[in-house]
Amino acid sequence: MAITVSDTTYTRNKIHPKKFALWVACGSMLMMFAGLSSAYMVREAAGNWLEFRLPQVFNLSTIIILLSSAALHFSFFQFKRGNERNYKLFLVLALLLGFGFIVTQYQGWLAMVEMGVPLKTNPSGDFIYVISGIHAAHVLGGIGTLIVALIHAFALPFQVTPGRKLRFELTLTFWHFVDFLWIYLFVFLSM
Amino acid sequence: MATTVNPTIKDKDDLLIEDLGYDDHFHEHHDGDKYQSSFITTYIFSQDHKMIAKQFLITGMFWAIIGALMSLVFRLQLGFPDDSLAWLKPVLGKWIQLNAETGMGTLAPEFYYALVTMHGTIIVFFVLTAGLSGTFSNLLIPLQVGARDMASPLLNMLSYWFFFLAGVVMFASLFLSTGPFAGGWTAYPPLSALPQASSGSGAGMTLWVVSLVFFVVSVLLGGVNYITTVLNLRTKGMSMWRLPLTIWAFFITAIIGLLSFPVLVSGLLLIMFDRGLGTSFYLSEIFIGGQALDHVGGSPILYQHLFWFLGHPEVYIIILPAMGIVSEVLSVHARKPIFGYKAMVFSILAIAFLSFIVWAHHMFMSGVNPFISNFFVVFTLIIAVPSAVKVFNWIATLYGGNIRFNSASLFSIGFVSLFISGGLTGIFLGNSALDIQLHDTYFVVAHFHIVMGVAAFFGMFAGIYHWYPKMFGRFMNETLGRIHFWGTIAGSYAIFWPMHYLGMAGVPRRYYRFDTFDSFSHFTDMNQFITIAAIVVFALQVLFVINFFYSIWYGKKMTVKNPWQATTLEWTTPINVGHGNWEGNIPTVQRWAYDYGKDGHDFISQIEPLKEGEQTAH
Ligand code: HEM
Ligand SMILES: [Cu+2]
């Protein structure tokens, strides 16, 4: 691989530039959801707002994504420790749980339709479709990075190198971020 | 190429860098050679920040010409509504309607709106955001903080190509048979949210949104890089308080962009849902052709909140880089340290913070609660304080300076003049009571064109004239530069000053013609005058463009590394900068960026160690 400028060692920095860049990018994505949440609140305050309970299956979603985050973190520990078997096992588990999250989100939307709140009923429902939909798109992005991680795990000979550790950490950070984001949205939308 | 030490005679800076610089083993990787291996990777898909800067600049210039030409067409309509525009038919096609009897060509009203909309969108986003911040952040951040390149050259390259893609989509929308979007650069619903609302609201608006989303991606990729580079890749000794003000400005600009542009995306996503899926976030009780639409319960004001939460920070995204450039250029050419360096930094921070809590001053007349308006009035007026601090400091920097009057410093001084003129009218507009009269009139048009449009262009010109030698190894023609300056400043005031009077008399913006209104028809001469001034100013910009391209190949060659005798790091790089910026070690920084006229020295470079017993500012 061609060596790029950012590979030169910058010894005076504690945090790797790429990790820092990811944090900044997460902050930016957070602002998008902050924008949507405040639109939600402004619109809610304006009245003509249909009140309804979030479908139960969103609770399940929440548990699944939490477990997925935990699995990925555990996989990362095992990776650092050099335990190849557990590292791969929990990586696969994290990915499967990620798919589980998307499936349960979809079931949640179906449940909303069944409850009588399909799209276009009232902005209160529409906001939930839009916000959870955009979040799901971010989760799909995370799933993409997990798939790449998985390919790395199974295609390359196992080795704990700084480069691979960094890549894992980046994946982990983003995955925790979409997890955190969902918790925030879940609490916000349930209130 | 970059691995061998330059055989030419070393000057003092080289020796210092060799001595004090620190070795990051950059050139041992031989990536200099791998890096620019072909025409394509050097000039097209380049990852070198200096080349990406040039790409941003030239693309920005392309858009500036398109945007300016559009304004000429609608100015012709406003200044000479009864003259035939048939001669434009070959270019504009069906948008010029010919009268079969008289042969008189008139501009289609819906295309007038499209032109105004595209002019605003293009200048605000493509020219003054990408063309200004994209160009100079890319060029100067690595060079002035002492880095080999951006934190992620790949993302940096993608940032340019997303901008390019945004441009392609917007350009394509100009050729739609229904025309591009025509509901104003702010894209308020319902015109933007209902495809059937006007001819530009259909495919034109869809492409507008797609283009802007690509554009936001570009801004975010760039911004992540700028922030990371400034915080993580500064060379040894370059503490934050030693950064040139340019870098402070680009850094804070990137943060504002990262916090505000995603909110615009939220707003646009909801528009797309209203358009595509029939939701009612922004729409309520609308009748088209006597038919009630089934959209109920939405609020167009919601969009205005989301838009202006970006929109107001956006105007500072445009002006802060220009302010940074002006601070640096003024100091260099006045041969004096910038006055009140720390106050400059804190005023940038204050402006950035305040810019997030004033957005509703664009909505005083939209029916928002007047008590809430008061809150926004107060914060809006407070923004004038840090703005005034900056103006004071620029003037104090000039005061008693040994000023070199050249194109770069003249444009910087012009910037200060324009910023004062335009900032003062902001204080009128910031009063919600006065705004009842002034809102949506030519007074607002005058305000923001002077304070943002022309001023930011002046900052950009100052930067181009000043750093042109660093970009192309040659100088632009100085005589043409001065003609460009004097003509443009006189001409810009001639265009925009009269608009204040129009606005105070209540002439509304975005109207197709005024001669048919009794109350405004006596402004005919003034409108003609404005149009003629606009044509003259445009001609001068053509002169600039010629000067720019001519000088790339035939300009006076730069023979010394530091032609302006400046202190900052970019002038310690070789005349023709290769990839990685410095040939051997990275220079280390020993002092702040503004040691001009100190201890009997005209200037002392940032890499020069402190003398025994010497006091340093930072
Ligand atoms: C002293 C500081 C300033 C104050 C108090 C101020 C105040 C205002 C107010 C109240 C409006 C809304 C007028 C209306 O629509 O009725 C306005 C419009 C505008 N201002 Fe300023 N402004 C200031 C500085 C600036 C600066 C520095 C920029 C840009 C660099 C800027 C760019 C704009 C733009 C683009 C608009 C109009 C947008 C539109 O409606 O299309 N302003 N300003
Ligand atoms: Cu504003």
PDB file of N, CA, C and O in Angstrom, chain B residues 349-397:
ATOM      1  N   LEU B 349     -14.264  33.838  17.599  1.00  0.00           N
ATOM      2  CA  LEU B 349     -15.009  32.863  18.402  1.00  0.00           C
ATOM      3  C   LEU B 349     -16.376  33.416  18.794  1.00  0.00           C
ATOM      4  O   LEU B 349     -17.385  32.709  18.737  1.00  0.00           O
ATOM      5  N   ALA B 350     -16.404  34.688  19.164  1.00  0.00           N
ATOM      6  CA  ALA B 350     -17.675  35.282  19.589  1.00  0.00           C
ATOM      7  C   ALA B 350     -18.652  35.325  18.418  1.00  0.00           C
ATOM      8  O   ALA B 350     -19.829  34.981  18.559  1.00  0.00           O
ATOM      9  N   ILE B 351     -18.159  35.735  17.254  1.00  0.00           N
ATOM     10  CA  ILE B 351     -19.031  35.791  16.082  1.00  0.00           C
ATOM     11  C   ILE B 351     -19.566  34.400  15.775  1.00  0.00           C
ATOM     12  O   ILE B 351     -20.749  34.209  15.509  1.00  0.00           O
ATOM     13  N   ALA B 352     -18.671  33.409  15.855  1.00  0.00           N
ATOM     14  CA  ALA B 352     -19.091  32.048  15.536  1.00  0.00           C
ATOM     15  C   ALA B 352     -20.184  31.601  16.489  1.00  0.00           C
ATOM     16  O   ALA B 352     -21.199  31.043  16.076  1.00  0.00           O
ATOM     17  N   PHE B 353     -19.991  31.882  17.763  1.00  0.00           N
ATOM     18  CA  PHE B 353     -20.994  31.463  18.741  1.00  0.00           C
ATOM     19  C   PHE B 353     -22.314  32.190  18.497  1.00  0.00           C
ATOM     20  O   PHE B 353     -23.372  31.578  18.388  1.00  0.00           O
ATOM     21  N   LEU B 354     -22.236  33.514  18.360  1.00  0.00           N
ATOM     22  CA  LEU B 354     -23.468  34.289  18.197  1.00  0.00           C
ATOM     23  C   LEU B 354     -24.200  33.928  16.896  1.00  0.00           C
ATOM     24  O   LEU B 354     -25.423  34.023  16.824  1.00  0.00           O
ATOM     25  N   SER B 355     -23.428  33.514  15.888  1.00  0.00           N
ATOM     26  CA  SER B 355     -24.081  33.265  14.610  1.00  0.00           C
ATOM     27  C   SER B 355     -25.114  32.146  14.705  1.00  0.00           C
ATOM     28  O   SER B 355     -25.966  32.024  13.838  1.00  0.00           O
ATOM     29  N   PHE B 356     -25.028  31.342  15.779  1.00  0.00           N
ATOM     30  CA  PHE B 356     -26.007  30.269  15.920  1.00  0.00           C
ATOM     31  C   PHE B 356     -27.282  30.691  16.640  1.00  0.00           C
ATOM     32  O   PHE B 356     -28.229  29.920  16.705  1.00  0.00           O
ATOM     33  N   ILE B 357     -27.298  31.889  17.192  1.00  0.00           N
ATOM     34  CA  ILE B 357     -28.492  32.247  17.968  1.00  0.00           C
ATOM     35  C   ILE B 357     -29.135  33.534  17.461  1.00  0.00           C
ATOM     36  O   ILE B 357     -29.738  34.268  18.225  1.00  0.00           O
ATOM     37  N   VAL B 358     -28.993  33.789  16.179  1.00  0.00           N
ATOM     38  CA  VAL B 358     -29.621  34.998  15.635  1.00  0.00           C
ATOM     39  C   VAL B 358     -30.503  34.698  14.419  1.00  0.00           C
ATOM     40  O   VAL B 358     -31.033  35.611  13.805  1.00  0.00           O
ATOM     41  N   TRP B 359     -30.663  33.392  14.079  1.00  0.00           N
ATOM     42  CA  TRP B 359     -31.229  33.084  12.769  1.00  0.00           C
ATOM     43  C   TRP B 359     -32.596  33.718  12.528  1.00  0.00           C
ATOM     44  O   TRP B 359     -32.914  34.073  11.403  1.00  0.00           O
ATOM     45  N   ALA B 360     -33.385  33.864  13.608  1.00  0.00           N
ATOM     46  CA  ALA B 360     -34.757  34.331  13.361  1.00  0.00           C
ATOM     47  C   ALA B 360     -34.827  35.794  12.943  1.00  0.00           C
ATOM     48  O   ALA B 360     -35.909  36.293  12.654  1.00  0.00           O
ATOM     49  N   HIS B 361     -33.661  36.502  12.876  1.00  0.00           N
ATOM     50  CA  HIS B 361     -33.783  37.870  12.361  1.00  0.00           C
ATOM     51  C   HIS B 361     -34.141  37.871  10.870  1.00  0.00           C
ATOM     52  O   HIS B 361     -34.475  38.906  10.323  1.00  0.00           O
ATOM     53  N   HIS B 362     -34.076  36.703  10.237  1.00  0.00           N
ATOM     54  CA  HIS B 362     -34.556  36.615   8.856  1.00  0.00           C
ATOM     55  C   HIS B 362     -36.048  36.354   8.816  1.00  0.00           C
ATOM     56  O   HIS B 362     -36.633  36.290   7.737  1.00  0.00           O
ATOM     57  N   MET B 363     -36.645  36.173   9.999  1.00  0.00           N
ATOM     58  CA  MET B 363     -38.046  35.740  10.037  1.00  0.00           C
ATOM     59  C   MET B 363     -38.940  36.685  10.824  1.00  0.00           C
ATOM     60  O   MET B 363     -40.054  36.320  11.178  1.00  0.00           O
ATOM     61  N   PHE B 364     -38.436  37.904  11.077  1.00  0.00           N
ATOM     62  CA  PHE B 364     -39.244  38.845  11.856  1.00  0.00           C
ATOM     63  C   PHE B 364     -40.641  39.017  11.248  1.00  0.00           C
ATOM     64  O   PHE B 364     -41.616  39.224  11.951  1.00  0.00           O
ATOM     65  N   MET B 365     -40.697  38.972   9.911  1.00  0.00           N
ATOM     66  CA  MET B 365     -41.969  39.256   9.242  1.00  0.00           C
ATOM     67  C   MET B 365     -42.761  37.999   8.905  1.00  0.00           C
ATOM     68  O   MET B 365     -43.722  38.053   8.148  1.00  0.00           O
ATOM     69  N   SER B 366     -42.336  36.849   9.443  1.00  0.00           N
ATOM     70  CA  SER B 366     -43.041  35.628   9.071  1.00  0.00           C
ATOM     71  C   SER B 366     -44.130  35.286  10.061  1.00  0.00           C
ATOM     72  O   SER B 366     -44.725  34.228   9.982  1.00  0.00           O
ATOM     73  N   GLY B 367     -44.378  36.178  11.010  1.00  0.00           N
ATOM     74  CA  GLY B 367     -45.427  35.908  11.977  1.00  0.00           C
ATOM     75  C   GLY B 367     -44.930  35.229  13.229  1.00  0.00           C
ATOM     76  O   GLY B 367     -45.715  34.703  14.001  1.00  0.00           O
ATOM     77  N   VAL B 368     -43.589  35.225  13.448  1.00  0.00           N
ATOM     78  CA  VAL B 368     -43.134  34.642  14.711  1.00  0.00           C
ATOM     79  C   VAL B 368     -43.514  35.587  15.845  1.00  0.00           C
ATOM     80  O   VAL B 368     -43.700  36.791  15.650  1.00  0.00           O
ATOM     81  N   ASN B 369     -43.615  35.021  17.009  1.00  0.00           N
ATOM     82  CA  ASN B 369     -44.008  35.774  18.190  1.00  0.00           C
ATOM     83  C   ASN B 369     -43.083  36.972  18.406  1.00  0.00           C
ATOM     84  O   ASN B 369     -41.868  36.815  18.488  1.00  0.00           O
ATOM     85  N   PRO B 370     -43.631  38.184  18.500  1.00  0.00           N
ATOM     86  CA  PRO B 370     -42.782  39.377  18.643  1.00  0.00           C
ATOM     87  C   PRO B 370     -41.910  39.341  19.894  1.00  0.00           C
ATOM     88  O   PRO B 370     -40.830  39.941  19.911  1.00  0.00           O
ATOM     89  N   PHE B 371     -42.361  38.627  20.925  1.00  0.00           N
ATOM     90  CA  PHE B 371     -41.520  38.565  22.131  1.00  0.00           C
ATOM     91  C   PHE B 371     -40.287  37.707  21.869  1.00  0.00           C
ATOM     92  O   PHE B 371     -39.203  37.996  22.362  1.00  0.00           O
ATOM     93  N   ILE B 372     -40.489  36.657  21.073  1.00  0.00           N
ATOM     94  CA  ILE B 372     -39.323  35.853  20.699  1.00  0.00           C
ATOM     95  C   ILE B 372     -38.406  36.675  19.812  1.00  0.00           C
ATOM     96  O   ILE B 372     -37.184  36.609  19.903  1.00  0.00           O
ATOM     97  N   SER B 373     -39.010  37.507  18.955  1.00  0.00           N
ATOM     98  CA  SER B 373     -38.205  38.370  18.098  1.00  0.00           C
ATOM     99  C   SER B 373     -37.247  39.228  18.915  1.00  0.00           C
ATOM    100  O   SER B 373     -36.094  39.414  18.532  1.00  0.00           O
ATOM    101  N   ASN B 374     -37.732  39.726  20.038  1.00  0.00           N
ATOM    102  CA  ASN B 374     -36.882  40.607  20.852  1.00  0.00           C
ATOM    103  C   ASN B 374     -35.572  39.933  21.229  1.00  0.00           C
ATOM    104  O   ASN B 374     -34.510  40.538  21.177  1.00  0.00           O
ATOM    105  N   PHE B 375     -35.683  38.680  21.615  1.00  0.00           N
ATOM    106  CA  PHE B 375     -34.497  37.893  21.941  1.00  0.00           C
ATOM    107  C   PHE B 375     -33.510  37.923  20.772  1.00  0.00           C
ATOM    108  O   PHE B 375     -32.317  38.175  20.934  1.00  0.00           O
ATOM    109  N   PHE B 376     -34.047  37.715  19.588  1.00  0.00           N
ATOM    110  CA  PHE B 376     -33.163  37.672  18.419  1.00  0.00           C
ATOM    111  C   PHE B 376     -32.647  39.055  18.043  1.00  0.00           C
ATOM    112  O   PHE B 376     -31.547  39.194  17.518  1.00  0.00           O
ATOM    113  N   VAL B 377     -33.448  40.071  18.321  1.00  0.00           N
ATOM    114  CA  VAL B 377     -32.966  41.440  18.072  1.00  0.00           C
ATOM    115  C   VAL B 377     -31.717  41.685  18.911  1.00  0.00           C
ATOM    116  O   VAL B 377     -30.688  42.151  18.418  1.00  0.00           O
ATOM    117  N   VAL B 378     -31.809  41.334  20.202  1.00  0.00           N
ATOM    118  CA  VAL B 378     -30.694  41.634  21.103  1.00  0.00           C
ATOM    119  C   VAL B 378     -29.431  40.926  20.648  1.00  0.00           C
ATOM    120  O   VAL B 378     -28.375  41.534  20.481  1.00  0.00           O
ATOM    121  N   PHE B 379     -29.531  39.612  20.373  1.00  0.00           N
ATOM    122  CA  PHE B 379     -28.314  38.898  19.980  1.00  0.00           C
ATOM    123  C   PHE B 379     -27.789  39.373  18.635  1.00  0.00           C
ATOM    124  O   PHE B 379     -26.589  39.440  18.413  1.00  0.00           O
ATOM    125  N   THR B 380     -28.712  39.719  17.749  1.00  0.00           N
ATOM    126  CA  THR B 380     -28.272  40.228  16.441  1.00  0.00           C
ATOM    127  C   THR B 380     -27.454  41.503  16.620  1.00  0.00           C
ATOM    128  O   THR B 380     -26.398  41.675  16.014  1.00  0.00           O
ATOM    129  N   LEU B 381     -27.960  42.394  17.468  1.00  0.00           N
ATOM    130  CA  LEU B 381     -27.231  43.658  17.639  1.00  0.00           C
ATOM    131  C   LEU B 381     -25.903  43.414  18.352  1.00  0.00           C
ATOM    132  O   LEU B 381     -24.925  44.111  18.105  1.00  0.00           O
ATOM    133  N   ILE B 382     -25.859  42.400  19.224  1.00  0.00           N
ATOM    134  CA  ILE B 382     -24.600  42.129  19.926  1.00  0.00           C
ATOM    135  C   ILE B 382     -23.527  41.670  18.942  1.00  0.00           C
ATOM    136  O   ILE B 382     -22.337  41.931  19.141  1.00  0.00           O
ATOM    137  N   ILE B 383     -23.910  41.030  17.848  1.00  0.00           N
ATOM    138  CA  ILE B 383     -22.906  40.599  16.854  1.00  0.00           C
ATOM    139  C   ILE B 383     -22.121  41.795  16.351  1.00  0.00           C
ATOM    140  O   ILE B 383     -20.963  41.678  15.937  1.00  0.00           O
ATOM    141  N   ALA B 384     -22.732  42.957  16.371  1.00  0.00           N
ATOM    142  CA  ALA B 384     -22.017  44.141  15.898  1.00  0.00           C
ATOM    143  C   ALA B 384     -20.780  44.410  16.760  1.00  0.00           C
ATOM    144  O   ALA B 384     -19.829  45.039  16.285  1.00  0.00           O
ATOM    145  N   VAL B 385     -20.775  43.945  18.010  1.00  0.00           N
ATOM    146  CA  VAL B 385     -19.636  44.257  18.896  1.00  0.00           C
ATOM    147  C   VAL B 385     -18.349  43.560  18.433  1.00  0.00           C
ATOM    148  O   VAL B 385     -17.366  44.239  18.135  1.00  0.00           O
ATOM    149  N   PRO B 386     -18.338  42.223  18.353  1.00  0.00           N
ATOM    150  CA  PRO B 386     -17.096  41.617  17.833  1.00  0.00           C
ATOM    151  C   PRO B 386     -16.771  42.075  16.421  1.00  0.00           C
ATOM    152  O   PRO B 386     -15.584  42.180  16.057  1.00  0.00           O
ATOM    153  N   SER B 387     -17.794  42.364  15.618  1.00  0.00           N
ATOM    154  CA  SER B 387     -17.514  42.851  14.261  1.00  0.00           C
ATOM    155  C   SER B 387     -16.768  44.180  14.336  1.00  0.00           C
ATOM    156  O   SER B 387     -15.808  44.415  13.593  1.00  0.00           O
ATOM    157  N   ALA B 388     -17.217  45.035  15.256  1.00  0.00           N
ATOM    158  CA  ALA B 388     -16.569  46.340  15.378  1.00  0.00           C
ATOM    159  C   ALA B 388     -15.152  46.195  15.913  1.00  0.00           C
ATOM    160  O   ALA B 388     -14.251  46.943  15.510  1.00  0.00           O
ATOM    161  N   VAL B 389     -14.947  45.226  16.809  1.00  0.00           N
ATOM    162  CA  VAL B 389     -13.593  44.983  17.315  1.00  0.00           C
ATOM    163  C   VAL B 389     -12.669  44.671  16.146  1.00  0.00           C
ATOM    164  O   VAL B 389     -11.552  45.199  16.047  1.00  0.00           O
ATOM    165  N   LYS B 390     -13.154  43.844  15.240  1.00  0.00           N
ATOM    166  CA  LYS B 390     -12.300  43.465  14.116  1.00  0.00           C
ATOM    167  C   LYS B 390     -11.984  44.675  13.241  1.00  0.00           C
ATOM    168  O   LYS B 390     -10.840  44.908  12.855  1.00  0.00           O
ATOM    169  N   VAL B 391     -13.014  45.453  12.954  1.00  0.00           N
ATOM    170  CA  VAL B 391     -12.798  46.632  12.110  1.00  0.00           C
ATOM    171  C   VAL B 391     -11.796  47.578  12.764  1.00  0.00           C
ATOM    172  O   VAL B 391     -10.865  48.075  12.123  1.00  0.00           O
ATOM    173  N   PHE B 392     -11.987  47.783  14.065  1.00  0.00           N
ATOM    174  CA  PHE B 392     -11.056  48.662  14.785  1.00  0.00           C
ATOM    175  C   PHE B 392      -9.624  48.154  14.649  1.00  0.00           C
ATOM    176  O   PHE B 392      -8.696  48.907  14.369  1.00  0.00           O
ATOM    177  N   ASN B 393      -9.458  46.852  14.822  1.00  0.00           N
ATOM    178  CA  ASN B 393      -8.111  46.292  14.775  1.00  0.00           C
ATOM    179  C   ASN B 393      -7.485  46.389  13.387  1.00  0.00           C
ATOM    180  O   ASN B 393      -6.285  46.595  13.267  1.00  0.00           O
ATOM    181  N   TRP B 394      -8.299  46.231  12.355  1.00  0.00           N
ATOM    182  CA  TRP B 394      -7.724  46.369  11.007  1.00  0.00           C
ATOM    183  C   TRP B 394      -7.244  47.802  10.791  1.00  0.00           C
ATOM    184  O   TRP B 394      -6.163  48.038  10.253  1.00  0.00           O
ATOM    185  N   ILE B 395      -8.083  48.732  11.210  1.00  0.00           N
ATOM    186  CA  ILE B 395      -7.697  50.134  11.006  1.00  0.00           C
ATOM    187  C   ILE B 395      -6.461  50.453  11.836  1.00  0.00           C
ATOM    188  O   ILE B 395      -5.530  51.122  11.372  1.00  0.00           O
ATOM    189  N   ALA B 396      -6.435  49.935  13.071  1.00  0.00           N
ATOM    190  CA  ALA B 396      -5.270  50.190  13.916  1.00  0.00           C
ATOM    191  C   ALA B 396      -4.012  49.539  13.343  1.00  0.00           C
ATOM    192  O   ALA B 396      -2.910  50.056  13.510  1.00  0.00           O
ATOM    193  N   THR B 397      -4.190  48.404  12.657  1.00  0.00           N
ATOM    194  CA  THR B 397      -3.034  47.774  12.012  1.00  0.00           C
ATOM    195  C   THR B 397      -2.496  48.671  10.900  1.00  0.00           C
ATOM    196  O   THR B 397      -1.284  48.822  10.723  1.00  0.00           O
TER     197      THR B 397
END
